[in-house]
PDB file of C-alpha atoms and ligand atoms in Angstrom:
ATOM      1  CA  UNK I   1       2.154 -20.183 -16.273  1.00 35.00           C
ATOM      2  CA  UNK I   2      -1.158 -18.482 -15.909  1.00 38.00           C
ATOM      3  CA  UNK I   3      -4.071 -19.507 -18.057  1.00 36.00           C
ATOM      4  CA  UNK I   4      -4.985 -16.998 -20.718  1.00 37.00           C
ATOM      5  CA  UNK I   5      -8.588 -16.207 -20.022  1.00 37.00           C
ATOM      6  CA  UNK I   6      -9.971 -12.711 -20.073  1.00 37.00           C
ATOM      7  CA  UNK I   7     -12.200 -11.544 -17.235  1.00 39.00           C
ATOM      8  CA  UNK I   8     -14.413  -8.507 -17.037  1.00 36.00           C
ATOM      9  CA  UNK I   9     -12.029  -6.466 -14.948  1.00 37.00           C
ATOM     10  CA  UNK I  10      -8.899  -7.211 -16.919  1.00 38.00           C
ATOM     11  CA  UNK I  11      -6.946  -4.648 -18.843  1.00 38.00           C
ATOM     12  CA  UNK I  12      -8.864  -3.726 -21.930  1.00 37.00           C
ATOM     13  CA  UNK I  13      -7.345  -1.871 -24.844  1.00 34.00           C
ATOM     14  CA  UNK I  14      -9.466   1.162 -24.002  1.00 35.00           C
ATOM     15  CA  UNK I  15      -8.084   1.128 -20.483  1.00 36.00           C
ATOM     16  CA  UNK I  16      -4.450   1.287 -21.587  1.00 34.00           C
ATOM     17  CA  UNK I  17      -5.075   4.226 -23.900  1.00 36.00           C
ATOM     18  CA  UNK I  18      -3.902   7.006 -24.051  1.00 40.00           C
ATOM     19  CA  UNK I  19      -0.732   6.157 -22.125  1.00 44.00           C
ATOM     20  CA  UNK I  20      -0.194   3.181 -24.420  1.00 40.00           C
ATOM     21  CA  UNK I  21      -0.028   5.515 -27.369  1.00 41.00           C
ATOM     22  CA  UNK I  22       3.115   7.019 -25.831  1.00 42.00           C
ATOM     23  CA  UNK I  23       4.817   4.081 -24.214  1.00 46.00           C
ATOM     24  CA  UNK I  24       3.419   1.159 -26.140  1.00 47.00           C
ATOM     25  CA  UNK I  25       1.663  -1.569 -24.222  1.00 47.00           C
ATOM     26  CA  UNK I  26       4.913  -3.298 -23.268  1.00 49.00           C
ATOM     27  CA  UNK I  27       6.495  -0.063 -22.051  1.00 55.00           C
ATOM     28  CA  UNK I  28       3.398   0.812 -20.115  1.00 56.00           C
ATOM     29  CA  UNK I  29       3.236  -2.507 -18.324  1.00 57.00           C
ATOM     30  CA  UNK I  30       6.944  -2.385 -17.630  1.00 58.00           C
ATOM     31  CA  UNK I  31       6.574   1.079 -16.156  1.00 59.00           C
ATOM     32  CA  UNK I  32       3.814  -0.270 -13.925  1.00 60.00           C
ATOM     33  CA  UNK I  33       6.045  -3.105 -12.790  1.00 60.00           C
ATOM     34  CA  UNK I  34       3.529  -5.498 -14.307  1.00 56.00           C
ATOM     35  CA  UNK I  35       6.051  -6.849 -16.746  1.00 54.00           C
ATOM     36  CA  UNK I  36       9.445  -8.098 -15.712  1.00 51.00           C
ATOM     37  CA  UNK I  37      12.276  -7.001 -17.948  1.00 48.00           C
ATOM     38  CA  UNK I  38      12.703 -10.409 -19.499  1.00 46.00           C
ATOM     39  CA  UNK I  39       9.098 -11.442 -19.005  1.00 45.00           C
ATOM     40  CA  UNK I  40       6.460 -12.337 -21.518  1.00 44.00           C
ATOM     41  CA  UNK I  41       3.658  -9.914 -22.267  1.00 47.00           C
ATOM     42  CA  UNK I  42       1.055 -10.652 -19.605  1.00 48.00           C
ATOM     43  CA  UNK I  43      -1.813  -8.973 -21.415  1.00 48.00           C
ATOM     44  CA  UNK I  44      -4.246 -11.707 -20.462  1.00 54.00           C
ATOM     45  CA  UNK I  45      -2.389 -13.075 -17.441  1.00 74.00           C
ATOM     46  CA  UNK I  46      -4.479 -13.836 -14.403  1.00 87.00           C
ATOM     47  CA  UNK I  47      -3.704 -12.145 -11.118  1.00 96.00           C
ATOM     48  CA  UNK I  48      -2.106 -14.353  -8.464  1.00 97.00           C
ATOM     49  CA  UNK I  49      -4.847 -16.880  -7.600  1.00 97.00           C
ATOM     50  CA  UNK I  50      -3.656 -17.186  -4.003  1.00 97.00           C
ATOM     51  CA  UNK I  51      -5.351 -13.896  -3.164  1.00 97.00           C
ATOM     52  CA  UNK I  52      -9.084 -14.115  -3.695  1.00 95.00           C
ATOM     53  CA  UNK I  53     -10.999 -10.835  -4.007  1.00 97.00           C
ATOM     54  CA  UNK I  54     -14.227 -12.255  -2.582  1.00 96.00           C
ATOM     55  CA  UNK I  55     -16.213  -9.261  -3.813  1.00 97.00           C
ATOM     56  CA  UNK I  56     -16.558  -7.038  -6.869  1.00 97.00           C
ATOM     57  CA  UNK I  57     -13.681  -4.826  -7.905  1.00 98.00           C
ATOM     58  CA  UNK I  58     -14.080  -1.160  -7.039  1.00 98.00           C
ATOM     59  CA  UNK I  59     -14.553   1.028 -10.066  1.00 98.00           C
ATOM     60  CA  UNK I  60     -11.181   2.541 -10.974  1.00 98.00           C
ATOM     61  CA  UNK I  61     -12.611   6.053 -11.012  1.00 98.00           C
ATOM     62  CA  UNK I  62     -13.523   5.836  -7.292  1.00 98.00           C
ATOM     63  CA  UNK I  63     -10.239   4.265  -6.215  1.00 98.00           C
ATOM     64  CA  UNK I  64      -8.257   6.990  -7.963  1.00 98.00           C
ATOM     65  CA  UNK I  65     -10.331  10.047  -7.005  1.00 98.00           C
ATOM     66  CA  UNK I  66     -11.198   9.372  -3.331  1.00 98.00           C
ATOM     67  CA  UNK I  67      -7.874   9.281  -1.514  1.00 98.00           C
ATOM     68  CA  UNK I  68      -6.301   9.815   1.868  1.00 98.00           C
ATOM     69  CA  UNK I  69      -2.989  11.594   1.352  1.00 98.00           C
ATOM     70  CA  UNK I  70      -2.494  14.231   4.045  1.00 98.00           C
ATOM     71  CA  UNK I  71       0.698  15.593   2.489  1.00 98.00           C
ATOM     72  CA  UNK I  72      -1.630  17.157  -0.078  1.00 98.00           C
ATOM     73  CA  UNK I  73      -4.702  17.892   2.004  1.00 98.00           C
ATOM     74  CA  UNK I  74      -6.899  16.484   4.755  1.00 97.00           C
ATOM     75  CA  UNK I  75      -9.819  16.062   2.338  1.00 98.00           C
ATOM     76  CA  UNK I  76     -10.194  13.087  -0.022  1.00 98.00           C
ATOM     77  CA  UNK I  77     -10.137  15.289  -3.108  1.00 98.00           C
ATOM     78  CA  UNK I  78      -6.430  15.509  -3.719  1.00 98.00           C
ATOM     79  CA  UNK I  79      -6.039  13.637  -6.977  1.00 98.00           C
ATOM     80  CA  UNK I  80      -5.558  16.715  -9.143  1.00 98.00           C
ATOM     81  CA  UNK I  81      -3.025  18.343  -6.798  1.00 98.00           C
ATOM     82  CA  UNK I  82      -1.170  15.041  -6.490  1.00 98.00           C
ATOM     83  CA  UNK I  83      -0.222  15.157 -10.186  1.00 98.00           C
ATOM     84  CA  UNK I  84       2.466  17.663  -9.120  1.00 98.00           C
ATOM     85  CA  UNK I  85       4.485  14.879  -7.463  1.00 98.00           C
ATOM     86  CA  UNK I  86       7.077  13.903 -10.069  1.00 98.00           C
ATOM     87  CA  UNK I  87       7.284  10.114 -10.447  1.00 98.00           C
ATOM     88  CA  UNK I  88      10.744   9.943 -12.048  1.00 98.00           C
ATOM     89  CA  UNK I  89      13.580   9.987 -11.321  1.00 98.00           C
ATOM     90  CA  UNK I  90      12.718   8.170  -8.062  1.00 98.00           C
ATOM     91  CA  UNK I  91      15.171   6.713  -5.579  1.00 98.00           C
ATOM     92  CA  UNK I  92      14.757   4.709  -2.404  1.00 98.00           C
ATOM     93  CA  UNK I  93      17.236   4.979   0.437  1.00 98.00           C
ATOM     94  CA  UNK I  94      17.993   1.696   2.210  1.00 98.00           C
ATOM     95  CA  UNK I  95      19.202   2.713   5.662  1.00 98.00           C
ATOM     96  CA  UNK I  96      19.918   1.621   9.204  1.00 98.00           C
ATOM     97  CA  UNK I  97      20.710  -1.971  10.098  1.00 98.00           C
ATOM     98  CA  UNK I  98      21.537  -3.328   6.642  1.00 98.00           C
ATOM     99  CA  UNK I  99      24.685  -4.900   5.292  1.00 98.00           C
ATOM    100  CA  UNK I 100      25.374  -1.932   3.017  1.00 98.00           C
ATOM    101  CA  UNK I 101      23.319   1.278   3.416  1.00 98.00           C
ATOM    102  CA  UNK I 102      22.699   2.728  -0.051  1.00 98.00           C
ATOM    103  CA  UNK I 103      20.291   4.477  -2.374  1.00 98.00           C
ATOM    104  CA  UNK I 104      18.743   2.538  -5.220  1.00 98.00           C
ATOM    105  CA  UNK I 105      16.889   3.852  -8.255  1.00 98.00           C
ATOM    106  CA  UNK I 106      13.347   2.551  -8.609  1.00 98.00           C
ATOM    107  CA  UNK I 107      13.942   1.354 -12.161  1.00 98.00           C
ATOM    108  CA  UNK I 108      17.104  -0.478 -11.040  1.00 98.00           C
ATOM    109  CA  UNK I 109      15.143  -2.108  -8.251  1.00 98.00           C
ATOM    110  CA  UNK I 110      12.428  -3.206 -10.668  1.00 98.00           C
ATOM    111  CA  UNK I 111      15.032  -5.072 -12.726  1.00 98.00           C
ATOM    112  CA  UNK I 112      15.877  -7.193  -9.685  1.00 98.00           C
ATOM    113  CA  UNK I 113      12.396  -8.355  -8.693  1.00 98.00           C
ATOM    114  CA  UNK I 114       9.616 -10.504 -10.063  1.00 98.00           C
ATOM    115  CA  UNK I 115       6.396  -8.611 -10.472  1.00 98.00           C
ATOM    116  CA  UNK I 116       2.802  -9.842 -10.473  1.00 98.00           C
ATOM    117  CA  UNK I 117      -0.749  -8.633 -10.054  1.00 98.00           C
ATOM    118  CA  UNK I 118      -2.770  -9.180  -6.862  1.00 98.00           C
ATOM    119  CA  UNK I 119      -6.334  -8.218  -6.066  1.00 98.00           C
ATOM    120  CA  UNK I 120      -6.525  -7.040  -2.457  1.00 98.00           C
ATOM    121  CA  UNK I 121      -9.249  -5.687  -0.236  1.00 98.00           C
ATOM    122  CA  UNK I 122      -8.328  -2.412   1.461  1.00 98.00           C
ATOM    123  CA  UNK I 123      -9.954  -1.353   4.745  1.00 98.00           C
ATOM    124  CA  UNK I 124      -9.516   2.214   5.967  1.00 98.00           C
ATOM    125  CA  UNK I 125      -9.772   2.781   9.719  1.00 98.00           C
ATOM    126  CA  UNK I 126     -12.496   5.328   8.863  1.00 98.00           C
ATOM    127  CA  UNK I 127     -14.662   2.347   7.718  1.00 98.00           C
ATOM    128  CA  UNK I 128     -14.618   2.740   3.942  1.00 98.00           C
ATOM    129  CA  UNK I 129     -13.204  -0.119   1.869  1.00 98.00           C
ATOM    130  CA  UNK I 130     -12.195  -0.913  -1.681  1.00 98.00           C
ATOM    131  CA  UNK I 131     -11.031  -3.908  -3.723  1.00 98.00           C
ATOM    132  CA  UNK I 132      -8.381  -3.205  -6.334  1.00 98.00           C
ATOM    133  CA  UNK I 133      -5.825  -4.903  -8.598  1.00 98.00           C
ATOM    134  CA  UNK I 134      -2.391  -3.789  -7.480  1.00 98.00           C
ATOM    135  CA  UNK I 135       0.736  -4.800  -9.340  1.00 98.00           C
ATOM    136  CA  UNK I 136       4.166  -4.948  -7.825  1.00 98.00           C
ATOM    137  CA  UNK I 137       6.428  -7.328  -5.951  1.00 98.00           C
ATOM    138  CA  UNK I 138       6.586  -8.945  -2.532  1.00 98.00           C
ATOM    139  CA  UNK I 139       8.261  -6.972   0.232  1.00 98.00           C
ATOM    140  CA  UNK I 140      10.158 -10.205   0.950  1.00 98.00           C
ATOM    141  CA  UNK I 141      12.072  -9.701  -2.313  1.00 98.00           C
ATOM    142  CA  UNK I 142      13.037  -6.203  -1.240  1.00 98.00           C
ATOM    143  CA  UNK I 143      14.221  -7.532   2.131  1.00 98.00           C
ATOM    144  CA  UNK I 144      16.490  -9.951   0.281  1.00 98.00           C
ATOM    145  CA  UNK I 145      17.956  -7.051  -1.703  1.00 98.00           C
ATOM    146  CA  UNK I 146      18.339  -4.803   1.369  1.00 98.00           C
ATOM    147  CA  UNK I 147      20.046  -7.560   3.422  1.00 98.00           C
ATOM    148  CA  UNK I 148      19.045  -6.496   6.960  1.00 98.00           C
ATOM    149  CA  UNK I 149      21.380  -7.461   9.785  1.00 98.00           C
ATOM    150  CA  UNK I 150      20.313 -10.017  12.378  1.00 98.00           C
ATOM    151  CA  UNK I 151      19.806  -7.166  14.862  1.00 98.00           C
ATOM    152  CA  UNK I 152      17.080  -5.570  12.684  1.00 98.00           C
ATOM    153  CA  UNK I 153      13.676  -6.137  14.296  1.00 98.00           C
ATOM    154  CA  UNK I 154      11.541  -3.500  12.524  1.00 98.00           C
ATOM    155  CA  UNK I 155      11.209  -1.966   9.062  1.00 98.00           C
ATOM    156  CA  UNK I 156      10.285   1.711   8.686  1.00 98.00           C
ATOM    157  CA  UNK I 157       8.780   3.213   5.523  1.00 98.00           C
ATOM    158  CA  UNK I 158       9.137   6.919   4.945  1.00 98.00           C
ATOM    159  CA  UNK I 159       7.010   8.827   2.464  1.00 99.00           C
ATOM    160  CA  UNK I 160       8.149  11.663   0.236  1.00 99.00           C
ATOM    161  CA  UNK I 161       8.046  15.145   1.759  1.00 98.00           C
ATOM    162  CA  UNK I 162       8.322  17.385  -1.273  1.00 98.00           C
ATOM    163  CA  UNK I 163       7.389  20.861  -0.047  1.00 97.00           C
ATOM    164  CA  UNK I 164       6.995  22.275  -3.536  1.00 97.00           C
ATOM    165  CA  UNK I 165       4.507  19.591  -4.598  1.00 98.00           C
ATOM    166  CA  UNK I 166       2.726  18.873  -1.311  1.00 98.00           C
ATOM    167  CA  UNK I 167       0.907  21.812   0.281  1.00 98.00           C
ATOM    168  CA  UNK I 168      -0.304  19.746   3.251  1.00 98.00           C
ATOM    169  CA  UNK I 169       3.274  19.648   4.575  1.00 98.00           C
ATOM    170  CA  UNK I 170       2.818  23.277   5.634  1.00 98.00           C
ATOM    171  CA  UNK I 171       0.451  22.137   8.367  1.00 96.00           C
ATOM    172  CA  UNK I 172       2.622  22.171  11.512  1.00 94.00           C
ATOM    173  CA  UNK I 173       0.114  19.987  13.333  1.00 94.00           C
ATOM    174  CA  UNK I 174       1.481  16.804  11.743  1.00 97.00           C
ATOM    175  CA  UNK I 175       4.809  15.061  12.472  1.00 96.00           C
ATOM    176  CA  UNK I 176       6.110  15.009   8.882  1.00 98.00           C
ATOM    177  CA  UNK I 177       7.432  13.046   7.121  1.00 98.00           C
ATOM    178  CA  UNK I 178       4.775  10.314   7.126  1.00 98.00           C
ATOM    179  CA  UNK I 179       6.362   7.149   8.463  1.00 98.00           C
ATOM    180  CA  UNK I 180       4.952   3.716   9.060  1.00 98.00           C
ATOM    181  CA  UNK I 181       6.495   0.458  10.124  1.00 98.00           C
ATOM    182  CA  UNK I 182       6.264  -3.292  10.517  1.00 98.00           C
ATOM    183  CA  UNK I 183       7.930  -5.919  12.627  1.00 98.00           C
ATOM    184  CA  UNK I 184      10.413  -7.770  10.443  1.00 98.00           C
ATOM    185  CA  UNK I 185       8.408 -11.009  10.470  1.00 98.00           C
ATOM    186  CA  UNK I 186       5.327  -9.111   9.295  1.00 99.00           C
ATOM    187  CA  UNK I 187       7.429  -7.583   6.528  1.00 98.00           C
ATOM    188  CA  UNK I 188       8.600 -11.029   5.417  1.00 98.00           C
ATOM    189  CA  UNK I 189       4.999 -12.297   5.214  1.00 98.00           C
ATOM    190  CA  UNK I 190       3.817 -13.146   1.721  1.00 97.00           C
ATOM    191  CA  UNK I 191       0.925 -10.641   1.895  1.00 98.00           C
ATOM    192  CA  UNK I 192       3.168  -7.586   2.330  1.00 99.00           C
ATOM    193  CA  UNK I 193       3.292  -6.147  -1.169  1.00 98.00           C
ATOM    194  CA  UNK I 194       5.255  -3.283  -2.730  1.00 98.00           C
ATOM    195  CA  UNK I 195       2.992  -1.581  -5.230  1.00 98.00           C
ATOM    196  CA  UNK I 196       4.034   0.011  -8.513  1.00 98.00           C
ATOM    197  CA  UNK I 197       0.823  -0.440 -10.487  1.00 98.00           C
ATOM    198  CA  UNK I 198      -2.952  -0.146 -10.181  1.00 98.00           C
ATOM    199  CA  UNK I 199      -5.534  -1.421 -12.701  1.00 98.00           C
ATOM    200  CA  UNK I 200      -2.681  -2.467 -14.986  1.00 97.00           C
ATOM    201  CA  UNK I 201      -1.148   1.017 -15.183  1.00 98.00           C
ATOM    202  CA  UNK I 202       1.535   2.789 -13.166  1.00 98.00           C
ATOM    203  CA  UNK I 203       0.092   3.521  -9.716  1.00 98.00           C
ATOM    204  CA  UNK I 204      -0.923   7.180  -9.911  1.00 98.00           C
ATOM    205  CA  UNK I 205       0.537   9.729  -7.491  1.00 98.00           C
ATOM    206  CA  UNK I 206      -2.722  10.093  -5.556  1.00 99.00           C
ATOM    207  CA  UNK I 207      -2.577   6.378  -4.715  1.00 99.00           C
ATOM    208  CA  UNK I 208       1.081   6.597  -3.663  1.00 99.00           C
ATOM    209  CA  UNK I 209       2.977   6.393  -6.927  1.00 98.00           C
ATOM    210  CA  UNK I 210       5.487   5.493  -7.947  1.00 98.00           C
ATOM    211  CA  UNK I 211       6.027   3.119  -4.987  1.00 99.00           C
ATOM    212  CA  UNK I 212       3.738   2.391  -2.026  1.00 99.00           C
ATOM    213  CA  UNK I 213       3.040  -0.568   0.142  1.00 99.00           C
ATOM    214  CA  UNK I 214      -0.166  -2.616   0.508  1.00 99.00           C
ATOM    215  CA  UNK I 215      -0.801  -4.418   3.807  1.00 99.00           C
ATOM    216  CA  UNK I 216      -4.361  -5.662   3.359  1.00 99.00           C
ATOM    217  CA  UNK I 217      -4.791  -7.196   6.825  1.00 99.00           C
ATOM    218  CA  UNK I 218      -4.113  -3.850   8.517  1.00 99.00           C
ATOM    219  CA  UNK I 219      -5.985  -0.566   8.527  1.00 98.00           C
ATOM    220  CA  UNK I 220      -5.113   1.526   5.509  1.00 98.00           C
ATOM    221  CA  UNK I 221      -2.995   4.083   7.347  1.00 98.00           C
ATOM    222  CA  UNK I 222      -0.253   1.447   7.749  1.00 98.00           C
ATOM    223  CA  UNK I 223       0.243   1.365   3.956  1.00 98.00           C
ATOM    224  CA  UNK I 224       2.599   4.302   3.382  1.00 98.00           C
ATOM    225  CA  UNK I 225       2.499   6.030   0.009  1.00 99.00           C
ATOM    226  CA  UNK I 226       5.237   7.411  -2.254  1.00 99.00           C
ATOM    227  CA  UNK I 227       8.036   5.725  -0.315  1.00 99.00           C
ATOM    228  CA  UNK I 228      11.518   7.282  -0.481  1.00 99.00           C
ATOM    229  CA  UNK I 229      13.269   5.580   2.416  1.00 99.00           C
ATOM    230  CA  UNK I 230      13.202   2.151   4.026  1.00 98.00           C
ATOM    231  CA  UNK I 231      15.134   1.748   7.255  1.00 98.00           C
ATOM    232  CA  UNK I 232      15.792  -1.145   9.559  1.00 98.00           C
ATOM    233  CA  UNK I 233      15.840  -0.638  13.319  1.00 98.00           C
ATOM    234  CA  UNK I 234      16.213  -2.583  16.498  1.00 98.00           C
ATOM    235  CA  UNK I 235      13.665  -0.497  18.386  1.00 98.00           C
ATOM    236  CA  UNK I 236      10.030  -0.197  17.438  1.00 98.00           C
ATOM    237  CA  UNK I 237       9.613   3.139  15.631  1.00 97.00           C
ATOM    238  CA  UNK I 238       7.078   5.780  16.575  1.00 94.00           C
ATOM    239  CA  UNK I 239       4.856   5.987  13.529  1.00 96.00           C
ATOM    240  CA  UNK I 240       2.839   8.905  12.138  1.00 97.00           C
ATOM    241  CA  UNK I 241      -0.652   8.248  13.476  1.00 97.00           C
ATOM    242  CA  UNK I 242       0.495   6.593  16.673  1.00 97.00           C
ATOM    243  CA  UNK I 243       2.700   9.606  17.389  1.00 96.00           C
ATOM    244  CA  UNK I 244      -0.187  11.957  16.703  1.00 96.00           C
ATOM    245  CA  UNK I 245      -2.879  10.156  18.670  1.00 97.00           C
ATOM    246  CA  UNK I 246      -1.803   6.971  20.461  1.00 96.00           C
ATOM    247  CA  UNK I 247      -5.210   6.638  22.122  1.00 96.00           C
ATOM    248  CA  UNK I 248      -6.834   6.089  18.733  1.00 97.00           C
ATOM    249  CA  UNK I 249      -4.139   4.641  16.447  1.00 98.00           C
ATOM    250  CA  UNK I 250      -1.529   2.038  17.291  1.00 97.00           C
ATOM    251  CA  UNK I 251       1.495   0.400  15.783  1.00 98.00           C
ATOM    252  CA  UNK I 252      -0.124  -2.956  14.953  1.00 98.00           C
ATOM    253  CA  UNK I 253      -3.472  -1.735  13.571  1.00 98.00           C
ATOM    254  CA  UNK I 254      -4.761  -5.124  12.456  1.00 98.00           C
ATOM    255  CA  UNK I 255      -8.363  -5.078  11.222  1.00 99.00           C
ATOM    256  CA  UNK I 256     -10.851  -6.449  13.756  1.00 98.00           C
ATOM    257  CA  UNK I 257     -14.624  -5.889  13.653  1.00 98.00           C
ATOM    258  CA  UNK I 258     -14.893  -6.662  17.387  1.00 98.00           C
ATOM    259  CA  UNK I 259     -12.516  -3.920  18.516  1.00 98.00           C
ATOM    260  CA  UNK I 260     -14.103  -0.500  18.118  1.00 98.00           C
ATOM    261  CA  UNK I 261     -12.244   2.687  17.423  1.00 98.00           C
ATOM    262  CA  UNK I 262     -12.794   4.942  20.466  1.00 97.00           C
ATOM    263  CA  UNK I 263     -15.168   7.075  18.390  1.00 98.00           C
ATOM    264  CA  UNK I 264     -16.891   4.528  16.084  1.00 98.00           C
ATOM    265  CA  UNK I 265     -17.638   0.857  15.519  1.00 98.00           C
ATOM    266  CA  UNK I 266     -15.432  -1.207  13.202  1.00 98.00           C
ATOM    267  CA  UNK I 267     -18.105  -3.900  12.721  1.00 98.00           C
ATOM    268  CA  UNK I 268     -19.027  -2.934   9.167  1.00 98.00           C
ATOM    269  CA  UNK I 269     -17.518  -1.193   6.192  1.00 98.00           C
ATOM    270  CA  UNK I 270     -18.821   0.872   3.285  1.00 98.00           C
ATOM    271  CA  UNK I 271     -17.732  -0.202  -0.186  1.00 98.00           C
ATOM    272  CA  UNK I 272     -16.382   2.681  -2.200  1.00 98.00           C
ATOM    273  CA  UNK I 273     -18.563   3.371  -5.225  1.00 97.00           C
ATOM    274  CA  UNK I 274     -21.628   1.258  -4.470  1.00 96.00           C
ATOM    275  CA  UNK I 275     -21.930   2.484  -0.897  1.00 98.00           C
ATOM    276  CA  UNK I 276     -22.998  -1.002   0.149  1.00 98.00           C
ATOM    277  CA  UNK I 277     -22.425  -1.809   3.846  1.00 98.00           C
ATOM    278  CA  UNK I 278     -20.833  -5.216   4.504  1.00 98.00           C
ATOM    279  CA  UNK I 279     -19.515  -6.933   7.638  1.00 98.00           C
ATOM    280  CA  UNK I 280     -15.826  -6.381   8.396  1.00 99.00           C
ATOM    281  CA  UNK I 281     -13.740  -9.540   8.853  1.00 98.00           C
ATOM    282  CA  UNK I 282     -10.940 -10.161  11.312  1.00 98.00           C
ATOM    283  CA  UNK I 283      -7.589  -9.415   9.638  1.00 98.00           C
ATOM    284  CA  UNK I 284      -9.769  -8.127   6.786  1.00 98.00           C
ATOM    285  CA  UNK I 285     -10.278 -11.778   5.835  1.00 98.00           C
ATOM    286  CA  UNK I 286      -6.551 -12.575   5.552  1.00 98.00           C
ATOM    287  CA  UNK I 287      -6.181 -14.500   8.823  1.00 98.00           C
ATOM    288  CA  UNK I 288      -4.983 -17.658   7.047  1.00 98.00           C
ATOM    289  CA  UNK I 289      -1.896 -15.728   5.969  1.00 98.00           C
ATOM    290  CA  UNK I 290      -1.163 -13.631   9.034  1.00 98.00           C
ATOM    291  CA  UNK I 291      -2.896 -14.825  12.236  1.00 98.00           C
ATOM    292  CA  UNK I 292       0.199 -16.854  13.162  1.00 98.00           C
ATOM    293  CA  UNK I 293       2.288 -13.684  13.339  1.00 98.00           C
ATOM    294  CA  UNK I 294       0.367 -12.625  16.441  1.00 98.00           C
ATOM    295  CA  UNK I 295       0.299 -15.894  18.417  1.00 98.00           C
ATOM    296  CA  UNK I 296       3.237 -14.758  20.526  1.00 97.00           C
ATOM    297  CA  UNK I 297       2.057 -11.147  20.790  1.00 98.00           C
ATOM    298  CA  UNK I 298      -1.237 -11.512  22.639  1.00 95.00           C
ATOM    299  CA  UNK I 299      -0.247  -8.889  25.224  1.00 96.00           C
ATOM    300  CA  UNK I 300       0.052  -6.157  22.583  1.00 97.00           C
ATOM    301  CA  UNK I 301      -2.687  -3.806  21.381  1.00 97.00           C
ATOM    302  CA  UNK I 302      -2.977  -5.713  18.127  1.00 98.00           C
ATOM    303  CA  UNK I 303      -6.228  -4.244  16.782  1.00 98.00           C
ATOM    304  CA  UNK I 304      -5.987  -0.471  16.926  1.00 94.00           C
TER     305      UNK I 304
HETATM  306  N1  MTE B 401       2.204   9.157   2.904  1.00 65.03           N
HETATM  307  C1  MTE B 401       0.929   8.848   3.194  1.00 65.03           C
HETATM  308  N2  MTE B 401       0.551   7.550   3.091  1.00 65.03           N
HETATM  309  C2  MTE B 401      -0.736   7.204   3.354  1.00 65.03           C
HETATM  310  C3  MTE B 401      -1.681   8.175   3.787  1.00 65.03           C
HETATM  311  C4  MTE B 401      -1.235   9.536   3.891  1.00 65.03           C
HETATM  312  O1  MTE B 401      -2.000  10.454   4.259  1.00 65.03           O
HETATM  313  N3  MTE B 401       0.066   9.818   3.577  1.00 65.03           N
HETATM  314  N4  MTE B 401      -2.968   7.788   4.103  1.00 65.03           N
HETATM  315  C5  MTE B 401      -3.174   6.369   4.452  1.00 65.03           C
HETATM  316  C6  MTE B 401      -4.557   5.991   4.562  1.00 65.03           C
HETATM  317  S1  MTE B 401      -5.388   6.501   5.938  1.00 65.03           S
HETATM  318  C7  MTE B 401      -5.170   5.175   3.641  1.00 65.03           C
HETATM  319  S2  MTE B 401      -6.733   4.602   3.881  1.00 65.03           S
HETATM  320  C8  MTE B 401      -4.487   4.821   2.388  1.00 65.03           C
HETATM  321  C9  MTE B 401      -5.341   5.277   1.216  1.00 65.03           C
HETATM  322  O2  MTE B 401      -4.817   4.781   0.013  1.00 65.03           O
HETATM  323  P1  MTE B 401      -5.591   5.023  -1.361  1.00 65.03           P
HETATM  324  O3  MTE B 401      -5.698   6.499  -1.586  1.00 65.03           O
HETATM  325  O4  MTE B 401      -4.780   4.345  -2.404  1.00 65.03           O
HETATM  326  O5  MTE B 401      -6.953   4.433  -1.192  1.00 65.03           O
HETATM  327  O6  MTE B 401      -3.198   5.398   2.272  1.00 65.03           O
HETATM  328  C10 MTE B 401      -2.455   5.443   3.471  1.00 65.03           C
HETATM  329  N5  MTE B 401      -1.105   5.900   3.201  1.00 65.03           N
HETATM  330 MO1   MO B 402      -7.255   5.208   6.055  1.00 65.03          MO
END
């Protein structure tokens, strides 16, 4: 069990209000996927110590008000509009090369997985970065539930495309719905994390609530938000940004300071909030977890 020791960034009572007034602390944490159904109250639980932040946490107010979510708008100021995306009921379709294609309710899914908190660095391809406490469960657990067939080589994540709630969908320039994907061995990697919470609360719609993915070794555009469908394919999918501009955005999109974007350097990154510029690290500093995935893929465009 985790040691009960409070740190500066941990959930404070003020942070869980006012939602806690409605749901109660236990209900709130459960809704965020922080608390397993049978689990003990993790009020002072430490985040998973395997994943070291290495820098200060980004202030919650920046992480939740400066967002890329093109279904709403191309600007970063979409957090108010995003409140229109209803977070329940929410279902996820499991499709393609799986033992039994089906649709599963998010709350049903949450009963079948073990949840935890992880602090991850996030590096956008546009060079801004943040460090936040996500809560959720490993994608590996979801793979076990989905039961992909042996022929499945890739996993595809599809975001919600709710025309009533998302005005950006009217822009015909983009190949909606937003889809992203991983090779199946990347998906099985311990770092690949399904997110249901942020700063100890349900992940808000602007950050991809109620279910998004976090892939901290890749540029941020790989981490699809508000996921409604997960499919398994034999062929590598054409993904949103690659389809739009393959000269600038690829399928693999692993972070690498030495490989420039065609229009800017990736050597450094700007921390959201403080504005501090810091050096970017290969695989965003997660090479110990993921570098091995690419040993046999040296011929691919791994870093764009
Ligand atoms: N569906 C969808 N997912 C998305 C995006 C998007 O526009 N639509 N933007 C991506 C990009 S470019 C980044 S950097 C992250 C931003 O996540 P955040 O708002 O939680 O920081 O979401 C990614 N996931
Ligand atoms: Mo991004």
